[in-house]
Amino acid sequence: MHVVWDWNGTIKDDLDDHVAALNATLPALGGTPVDRDTYQAERILPLADFYARLLGREISERERETSDAAFLTHLRAQPVRLHGRAVELLSLVQEAGHTQSLLSLCPHDTLVREVEEAGIGHFFTRIDGRTGPPGGSKAVPLARHLRALGLTGRERRVLVIGDSLDDADSAYANGAIGVLHSEGLHDRDRLAEDGYPVASSLAGALVVGCWLVRFRTLI
């Protein structure tokens, strides 16, 4: 089995950082701060659509550029914190003889720097972040990621763990299994809307995913 982990909201525990970054940019756009529950329930990508939902209006291209820059500047100033059991789970996967990698829509240079700061790079056979403009699905990057890992044709043994519907959409679009957890940046009710498996914890997502991959390879 090969596990592809998401970064923001999954291995990286940054929900509070995202809420704070959003709240640092909303006043300049005429908005008011939001709490964690509102952030999780309303968050959509790209960020421009998220702002439009919260503000009740579309934002201009200039506003988007300014708010995106302010949002990212605030995020990058925060120390990297991992989910409480992340290192334990990564170690368990490694000790079980499985391989694992990291795929994120976070800018690649930022992703590599943060993984190095967290000291967990040795767990992953490959680390891929976004190299192009923001926006879009993870489906195409996941296809490239699996191809680079030599897993084309073996997607049935791949488990993708993330915290967004796009993580699951992208997994199944590539023939892999996607399992979501609700400890990240998205609300559990929204995650469950499309019928994907959703666990209440990162550990639970790994357990469910391992069983699904095992069952799939037996039939």
XYZ file of N, CA and C in Angstrom:
657
model
N 0.846 -1.198 0.000
C 0.000 0.000 0.000
C 0.881 1.248 0.000
N 0.415 2.267 -0.689
C 1.083 3.566 -0.669
C 0.074 4.605 -0.179
N 0.492 5.441 0.766
C -0.373 6.488 1.320
C 0.097 7.844 0.819
N -0.829 8.595 0.215
C -0.558 9.974 -0.181
C -1.261 10.881 0.827
N -0.469 11.623 1.572
C -1.014 12.524 2.593
C -1.194 13.931 2.025
N -2.248 14.588 2.464
C -2.418 16.019 2.244
C -1.597 16.751 3.317
N -1.347 18.023 3.111
C -0.541 18.791 4.068
C -1.407 19.716 4.913
N -1.870 20.840 4.338
C -2.640 21.803 5.132
C -3.927 21.195 5.662
N -4.107 21.289 6.964
C -5.307 20.757 7.594
C -5.256 19.265 7.844
N -4.213 18.594 7.382
C -4.107 17.143 7.554
C -2.873 16.814 8.388
N -1.702 16.752 7.762
C -0.487 16.570 8.563
C -0.178 17.843 9.341
N -0.323 18.978 8.682
C -0.089 20.265 9.348
C -1.362 20.725 10.047
N -1.247 21.055 11.316
C -2.387 21.505 12.114
C -2.455 23.026 12.034
N -3.142 23.538 11.020
C -3.113 24.983 10.789
C -4.489 25.626 10.643
N -5.517 24.990 11.187
C -6.850 25.589 11.111
C -6.866 26.961 11.772
N -6.321 27.064 12.980
C -6.334 28.359 13.672
C -5.530 29.405 12.921
N -4.438 28.976 12.277
C -3.635 29.903 11.477
C -4.433 30.428 10.291
N -5.200 29.548 9.642
C -6.006 29.960 8.495
C -7.117 30.916 8.918
N -7.740 30.634 10.052
C -8.794 31.524 10.546
C -8.206 32.899 10.854
N -7.052 32.923 11.515
C -6.417 34.195 11.863
C -5.990 34.959 10.612
N -5.463 34.238 9.606
C -5.037 34.890 8.360
C -6.234 35.497 7.632
N -7.337 34.760 7.598
C -8.547 35.285 6.964
C -9.036 36.526 7.694
N -9.071 36.457 9.021
C -9.568 37.574 9.812
C -8.653 38.800 9.725
N -7.390 38.578 9.367
C -6.469 39.694 9.200
C -6.710 40.426 7.879
N -7.369 39.762 6.931
C -7.585 40.362 5.612
C -9.017 40.846 5.391
N -9.980 40.284 6.094
C -11.385 40.631 5.852
C -11.726 42.104 6.098
N -11.235 42.734 7.187
C -11.622 44.129 7.426
C -11.313 45.069 6.266
N -10.171 44.862 5.588
C -9.805 45.727 4.465
C -10.781 45.592 3.303
N -11.531 44.481 3.290
C -12.514 44.243 2.233
C -13.935 44.597 2.682
N -14.036 45.112 3.897
C -15.348 45.472 4.423
C -16.053 44.343 5.136
N -15.326 43.274 5.439
C -15.917 42.129 6.122
C -15.657 42.134 7.614
N -16.254 41.190 8.310
C -16.063 41.047 9.760
C -15.435 39.689 10.050
N -14.694 39.571 11.152
C -14.023 38.315 11.487
C -15.003 37.148 11.635
N -14.492 35.945 11.391
C -15.294 34.722 11.519
C -14.657 33.816 12.568
N -15.438 32.863 13.068
C -14.894 31.900 14.021
C -14.532 30.603 13.298
N -14.005 29.639 14.055
C -13.554 28.373 13.464
C -14.695 27.651 12.755
N -15.847 27.573 13.405
C -16.976 26.824 12.835
C -17.429 27.434 11.513
N -17.475 28.773 11.460
C -17.888 29.440 10.229
C -16.858 29.203 9.129
N -15.588 29.265 9.496
C -14.527 29.026 8.518
C -14.677 27.638 7.903
N -14.829 26.625 8.758
C -14.933 25.248 8.256
C -16.186 25.050 7.412
N -17.286 25.652 7.831
C -18.557 25.442 7.132
C -18.613 26.154 5.785
N -17.947 27.302 5.678
C -18.072 28.134 4.486
C -16.895 28.035 3.531
N -15.768 27.460 3.951
C -14.550 27.503 3.142
C -14.730 26.796 1.801
N -14.371 27.490 0.744
C -14.309 26.932 -0.594
C -13.064 27.497 -1.277
N -12.622 26.832 -2.306
C -11.498 27.315 -3.096
C -11.961 27.570 -4.522
N -11.369 28.544 -5.217
C -10.259 29.383 -4.783
C -10.676 30.386 -3.712
N -9.683 31.041 -3.096
C -9.956 31.960 -2.000
C -10.886 33.097 -2.419
N -10.803 33.518 -3.679
C -11.674 34.605 -4.145
C -13.143 34.238 -3.973
N -13.484 32.977 -4.221
C -14.867 32.537 -4.049
C -15.247 32.481 -2.576
N -14.279 32.135 -1.733
C -14.496 32.113 -0.290
C -14.808 33.527 0.203
N -13.995 34.495 -0.227
C -14.248 35.883 0.158
C -15.616 36.341 -0.340
N -15.959 35.987 -1.572
C -17.248 36.401 -2.131
C -18.396 35.847 -1.298
N -18.258 34.607 -0.853
C -19.313 33.997 -0.030
C -19.465 34.736 1.298
N -18.345 35.088 1.905
C -18.396 35.756 3.207
C -18.837 37.212 3.097
N -18.435 37.872 2.017
C -18.732 39.297 1.849
C -20.075 39.564 1.189
N -20.598 38.545 0.490
C -21.846 38.730 -0.235
C -21.671 39.508 -1.519
N -20.429 39.550 -2.024
C -20.137 40.246 -3.283
C -18.870 39.675 -3.886
N -18.714 39.831 -5.183
C -17.481 39.429 -5.842
C -16.377 40.430 -5.512
N -15.154 39.961 -5.409
C -14.056 40.887 -5.189
C -13.314 41.115 -6.508
N -12.714 42.268 -6.618
C -12.010 42.616 -7.851
C -10.680 41.862 -7.930
N -10.089 41.873 -9.120
C -8.789 41.208 -9.301
C -7.735 41.846 -8.404
N -7.772 43.159 -8.276
C -6.805 43.836 -7.407
C -7.027 43.445 -5.943
N -8.292 43.381 -5.527
C -8.591 42.956 -4.155
C -8.134 41.525 -3.929
N -8.312 40.684 -4.935
C -7.892 39.289 -4.803
C -6.385 39.195 -4.610
N -5.645 39.921 -5.440
C -4.191 39.873 -5.346
C -3.713 40.378 -3.985
N -4.310 41.471 -3.529
C -3.911 42.057 -2.251
C -4.253 41.142 -1.087
N -5.466 40.594 -1.113
C -5.893 39.734 -0.008
C -5.138 38.413 0.001
N -4.880 37.855 -1.190
C -4.097 36.613 -1.262
C -2.703 36.819 -0.682
N -2.071 37.948 -1.046
C -0.721 38.228 -0.556
C -0.721 38.400 0.960
N -1.718 39.127 1.488
C -1.792 39.344 2.929
C -2.070 38.036 3.671
N -2.934 37.222 3.095
C -3.277 35.929 3.687
C -2.033 35.045 3.777
N -1.303 34.920 2.680
C -0.122 34.063 2.646
C 0.989 34.602 3.536
N 1.142 35.913 3.579
C 2.161 36.514 4.445
C 1.884 36.179 5.905
N 0.623 36.256 6.295
C 0.252 35.931 7.674
C 0.507 34.457 7.964
N 0.136 33.586 7.022
C 0.332 32.149 7.231
C 1.810 31.802 7.373
N 2.637 32.364 6.499
C 4.053 32.015 6.487
C 4.782 32.481 7.729
N 4.199 33.436 8.446
C 4.842 33.947 9.665
C 4.593 33.041 10.877
N 3.715 32.042 10.711
C 3.366 31.177 11.835
C 4.290 29.955 11.882
N 4.616 29.487 13.080
C 5.436 28.267 13.178
C 4.653 27.051 12.695
N 5.367 26.053 12.212
C 4.720 24.829 11.728
C 4.346 23.955 12.919
N 3.063 23.605 12.985
C 2.586 22.691 14.022
C 1.960 21.482 13.337
N 2.264 20.296 13.826
C 1.711 19.080 13.253
C 0.525 18.609 14.081
N -0.405 17.905 13.440
C -1.489 17.278 14.181
C -0.902 16.352 15.230
N -1.586 16.294 16.367
C -1.051 15.623 17.540
C -0.483 14.235 17.318
N -1.115 13.416 16.473
C -0.658 12.044 16.267
C 0.010 11.850 14.906
N 0.315 12.937 14.221
C 0.843 12.820 12.861
C 2.127 12.003 12.804
N 3.094 12.326 13.654
C 4.379 11.609 13.620
C 4.171 10.137 13.980
N 3.314 9.866 14.948
C 3.013 8.478 15.316
C 2.422 7.712 14.136
N 1.489 8.327 13.429
C 0.846 7.657 12.296
C 1.809 7.447 11.140
N 2.641 8.449 10.862
C 3.651 8.295 9.816
C 4.615 7.161 10.160
N 4.972 7.063 11.427
C 5.876 5.997 11.872
C 5.225 4.628 11.740
N 3.936 4.540 12.069
C 3.228 3.265 11.968
C 3.162 2.781 10.522
N 2.893 3.698 9.604
C 2.839 3.326 8.184
C 4.212 2.828 7.726
N 5.233 3.529 8.113
C 6.592 3.142 7.732
C 6.969 1.788 8.332
N 6.662 1.587 9.605
C 7.016 0.335 10.278
C 6.247 -0.850 9.717
N 5.062 -0.579 9.151
C 4.259 -1.651 8.557
C 4.774 -2.037 7.170
N 5.794 -1.331 6.696
C 6.395 -1.663 5.403
C 5.738 -1.002 4.211
N 4.865 -0.013 4.464
C 4.206 0.705 3.377
C 5.011 1.960 3.024
N 4.783 2.483 1.835
C 5.419 3.729 1.435
C 4.413 4.867 1.554
N 4.921 6.082 1.600
C 4.039 7.241 1.746
C 4.694 8.474 1.132
N 3.846 9.388 0.712
C 4.313 10.611 0.074
C 3.407 11.760 0.483
N 3.789 12.953 0.054
C 3.063 14.163 0.428
C 2.729 14.940 -0.838
N 1.449 15.290 -0.988
C 1.001 16.069 -2.149
C 0.106 17.194 -1.664
N 0.441 18.418 -2.063
C -0.300 19.579 -1.587
C -0.441 20.608 -2.693
N -1.477 21.441 -2.588
C -1.622 22.593 -3.472
C -0.967 23.828 -2.869
N -0.281 23.638 -1.747
C 0.570 24.674 -1.170
C 1.763 24.892 -2.105
N 2.251 26.123 -2.269
C 3.425 26.335 -3.128
C 4.571 25.388 -2.763
N 5.211 24.829 -3.780
C 6.201 23.772 -3.543
C 7.329 24.218 -2.620
N 7.878 25.394 -2.849
C 8.984 25.856 -2.012
C 8.556 26.001 -0.554
N 7.353 26.514 -0.345
C 6.829 26.659 1.018
C 6.637 25.298 1.657
N 6.084 24.366 0.890
C 5.844 23.018 1.403
C 7.151 22.359 1.843
N 8.164 22.401 0.982
C 9.450 21.781 1.297
C 10.060 22.419 2.548
N 9.996 23.755 2.624
C 10.551 24.447 3.792
C 9.839 24.036 5.073
N 8.514 23.948 5.018
C 7.758 23.616 6.223
C 7.985 22.168 6.649
N 8.094 21.266 5.679
C 8.367 19.862 6.009
C 9.746 19.738 6.655
N 10.710 20.467 6.127
C 12.050 20.454 6.716
C 12.019 21.020 8.133
N 11.259 22.102 8.325
C 11.138 22.709 9.650
C 10.528 21.729 10.642
N 9.567 20.943 10.165
C 8.913 19.966 11.037
C 9.768 18.724 11.274
N 10.793 18.517 10.442
C 11.694 17.386 10.615
C 11.092 16.041 10.266
N 10.182 16.006 9.277
C 9.514 14.743 8.945
C 9.739 14.310 7.502
N 10.656 14.963 6.811
C 10.875 14.655 5.399
C 11.296 13.225 5.134
N 11.937 12.592 6.112
C 12.444 11.227 5.912
C 11.333 10.192 5.772
N 10.117 10.559 6.133
C 9.014 9.609 6.019
C 8.521 9.450 4.575
N 8.812 10.425 3.716
C 8.170 10.490 2.413
C 9.121 10.120 1.272
N 8.607 9.313 0.342
C 9.390 8.973 -0.845
C 9.315 10.081 -1.893
N 8.334 10.964 -1.769
C 8.220 12.097 -2.687
C 7.397 13.197 -2.033
N 7.762 14.434 -2.289
C 7.035 15.597 -1.777
C 6.765 16.530 -2.950
N 5.498 16.790 -3.232
C 5.127 17.662 -4.348
C 4.159 18.733 -3.879
N 4.521 19.989 -4.147
C 3.625 21.101 -3.916
C 3.256 21.751 -5.240
N 2.480 22.805 -5.170
C 2.031 23.497 -6.382
C 3.177 24.277 -7.004
N 3.327 24.149 -8.324
C 4.363 24.881 -9.047
C 3.778 25.902 -10.016
N 2.480 25.870 -10.222
C 1.827 26.809 -11.131
C 0.987 27.810 -10.372
N 0.081 28.502 -11.064
C -0.786 29.495 -10.412
C -1.765 28.811 -9.456
N -2.280 29.553 -8.465
C -3.237 28.969 -7.517
C -4.559 28.625 -8.188
N -5.330 27.764 -7.494
C -6.630 27.370 -8.024
C -6.571 26.031 -8.707
N -7.727 25.474 -8.992
C -7.788 24.196 -9.689
C -7.844 23.023 -8.736
N -8.075 21.856 -9.317
C -8.222 20.618 -8.565
C -6.867 19.944 -8.363
N -6.844 18.985 -7.433
C -5.640 18.206 -7.188
C -5.576 16.976 -8.098
N -6.576 16.764 -8.938
C -6.642 15.540 -9.745
C -5.450 15.395 -10.688
N -5.128 16.427 -11.447
C -4.004 16.355 -12.388
C -2.674 16.265 -11.641
N -2.444 17.100 -10.611
C -1.208 16.937 -9.840
C -1.068 15.546 -9.222
N -2.183 14.939 -8.805
C -2.111 13.594 -8.237
C -1.710 12.587 -9.300
N -2.245 12.734 -10.506
C -1.855 11.830 -11.597
C -0.361 11.927 -11.865
N 0.170 13.151 -11.902
C 1.608 13.341 -12.109
C 2.412 12.759 -10.944
N 1.907 12.958 -9.753
C 2.563 12.467 -8.533
C 2.673 10.949 -8.561
N 1.590 10.276 -8.894
C 1.592 8.808 -8.940
C 2.478 8.298 -10.062
N 2.462 9.000 -11.181
C 3.319 8.605 -12.305
C 4.794 8.721 -11.923
N 5.147 9.801 -11.228
C 6.538 9.992 -10.807
C 6.963 8.934 -9.784
N 6.017 8.429 -9.025
C 6.300 7.394 -8.038
C 6.319 5.990 -8.650
N 5.984 5.886 -9.925
C 5.934 4.588 -10.576
C 4.715 3.773 -10.192
N 3.641 4.469 -9.818
C 2.439 3.772 -9.352
C 1.325 3.729 -10.394
N 1.608 4.190 -11.594
C 0.616 4.090 -12.660
C 0.292 2.619 -12.913
N -1.005 2.288 -12.898
C -1.422 0.901 -13.044
C -1.573 0.179 -11.723
N -1.132 0.818 -10.639
C -1.256 0.218 -9.306
C -2.039 1.128 -8.354
N -2.909 1.947 -8.945
C -3.645 2.916 -8.138
C -4.592 2.255 -7.129
N -4.978 1.008 -7.386
C -5.883 0.316 -6.461
C -5.270 0.140 -5.076
N -3.967 0.220 -4.994
C -3.277 0.061 -3.711
C -2.869 1.404 -3.100
N -3.416 2.490 -3.660
C -3.069 3.831 -3.182
C -4.199 4.392 -2.329
N -3.830 4.924 -1.174
C -4.773 5.571 -0.260
C -4.420 7.047 -0.159
N -5.397 7.908 -0.428
C -5.214 9.348 -0.290
C -5.965 9.813 0.953
N -5.271 10.495 1.862
C -5.896 11.001 3.079
C -5.822 12.523 3.070
N -6.991 13.158 3.197
C -7.037 14.615 3.186
C -8.229 15.139 3.962
N -8.463 16.438 3.829
C -9.537 17.073 4.602
C -10.513 17.849 3.731
N -10.468 17.626 2.405
C -11.372 18.356 1.517
C -12.013 17.409 0.512
N -13.163 17.823 -0.002
C -13.832 17.013 -1.018
C -12.944 16.850 -2.253
N -12.138 17.859 -2.550
C -11.248 17.754 -3.705
C -10.226 16.642 -3.517
N -9.772 16.415 -2.291
C -8.848 15.311 -2.038
C -9.490 13.980 -2.437
N -10.746 13.785 -2.026
C -11.439 12.539 -2.355
C -11.792 12.473 -3.841
N -12.297 13.583 -4.396
C -12.609 13.622 -5.831
C -11.385 13.227 -6.658
N -10.250 13.804 -6.301
C -9.011 13.560 -7.054
C -8.546 12.123 -6.906
N -8.697 11.565 -5.702
C -8.294 10.177 -5.475
C -9.083 9.235 -6.368
N -10.398 9.333 -6.327
C -11.230 8.403 -7.085
C -11.133 8.650 -8.592
N -10.869 9.898 -8.988
C -10.664 10.186 -10.406
C -9.423 9.491 -10.949
N -8.495 9.179 -10.042
C -7.248 8.520 -10.443
C -7.228 7.033 -10.079
N -8.371 6.493 -9.687
C -8.439 5.070 -9.389
C -7.950 4.692 -8.012
N -7.650 5.684 -7.165
C -7.203 5.422 -5.796
C -8.390 5.489 -4.840
N -8.142 5.212 -3.570
C -9.163 5.339 -2.530
C -8.894 6.618 -1.753
N -9.927 7.412 -1.529
C -9.791 8.637 -0.752
C -10.600 8.553 0.525
N -9.981 8.884 1.642
C -10.666 8.943 2.937
C -10.392 10.313 3.543
N -11.432 10.945 4.043
C -11.333 12.289 4.603
C -11.421 12.265 6.123
N -10.871 13.282 6.748
C -11.006 13.429 8.203
C -11.564 14.816 8.484
N -12.240 14.966 9.619
C -12.931 16.222 9.919
C -12.214 17.061 10.964
N -10.910 16.833 11.152
C -10.134 17.655 12.078
C -9.430 18.808 11.358
N -9.697 18.954 10.060
C -8.962 19.930 9.271
C -9.714 21.209 8.989
N -9.629 21.670 7.737
C -10.133 22.988 7.369
C -11.589 22.982 6.921
N -12.221 21.787 6.868
C -13.581 21.700 6.329
C -14.527 21.032 7.311
N -15.763 21.450 7.256
C -16.820 20.955 8.136
C -17.211 19.523 7.791
N -17.451 18.696 8.829
C -17.765 17.286 8.610
C -19.023 17.100 7.777
N -20.061 17.894 8.026
C -21.310 17.724 7.281
C -21.093 17.954 5.786
N -20.277 18.951 5.441
C -19.992 19.197 4.030
C -19.175 18.059 3.432
N -18.238 17.529 4.202
C -17.409 16.438 3.702
C -18.243 15.192 3.410
N -19.288 14.979 4.199
C -20.099 13.772 4.059
C -21.155 13.889 2.960
N -21.332 15.079 2.400
C -22.410 15.300 1.432
C -22.314 14.403 0.207
N -21.110 14.119 -0.253
C -20.938 13.359 -1.495
C -20.768 11.867 -1.268
N -20.916 11.432 -0.023
C -20.884 10.004 0.262
C -19.505 9.395 0.418
N -18.467 10.226 0.473
C -17.124 9.690 0.682
C -16.945 9.265 2.139
N -16.064 8.291 2.393
C -15.794 7.921 3.779
C -15.152 9.077 4.531
N -15.708 9.402 5.707
C -15.206 10.497 6.534
C -14.999 9.987 7.954
N -13.817 10.212 8.504
C -13.508 9.829 9.877
C -13.402 11.086 10.736
N -13.620 10.927 12.022
C -13.585 12.080 12.918
C -12.177 12.440 13.359
N -11.198 11.625 12.979
C -9.816 11.905 13.355
C -8.875 11.451 12.248
N -7.657 11.948 12.307
C -6.649 11.550 11.334
C -6.326 10.068 11.478
N -6.242 9.612 12.716
C -5.979 8.193 12.956
C -7.118 7.338 12.411
N -8.344 7.798 12.607
C -9.493 7.060 12.101
C -9.498 6.965 10.597
N -9.073 8.043 9.922
C -9.008 8.022 8.461
C -7.998 6.996 7.976
N -6.875 6.883 8.668
C -5.864 5.902 8.279
C -6.384 4.480 8.466
N -7.058 4.227 9.585
C -7.598 2.891 9.847
C -8.633 2.514 8.792
N -9.578 3.413 8.547
C -10.619 3.149 7.549
C -9.992 2.931 6.176
N -9.041 3.774 5.832
C -8.404 3.659 4.528
C -7.652 2.350 4.347
N -6.953 1.919 5.384
C -6.218 0.648 5.302
C -7.166 -0.516 5.065
N -8.298 -0.518 5.745
C -9.277 -1.578 5.560
C -9.863 -1.544 4.148
N -10.147 -0.347 3.637
C -10.719 -0.226 2.294
C -9.738 -0.711 1.225
N -8.465 -0.353 1.375
C -7.468 -0.813 0.412
C -7.321 -2.326 0.493
N -7.275 -2.843 1.711
C -7.141 -4.295 1.886
C -8.330 -5.029 1.259
N -9.537 -4.525 1.508
C -10.732 -5.160 0.946
C -10.712 -5.102 -0.567
N -10.310 -3.952 -1.104
C -10.290 -3.771 -2.555
C -9.322 -4.738 -3.229
N -8.199 -4.976 -2.599
C -7.195 -5.858 -3.219
C -7.545 -7.331 -3.056
N -8.574 -7.627 -2.251
C -8.989 -9.016 -2.073
C -10.085 -9.435 -3.042
N -10.714 -8.438 -3.691
C -11.863 -8.760 -4.564
C -11.449 -8.668 -6.034
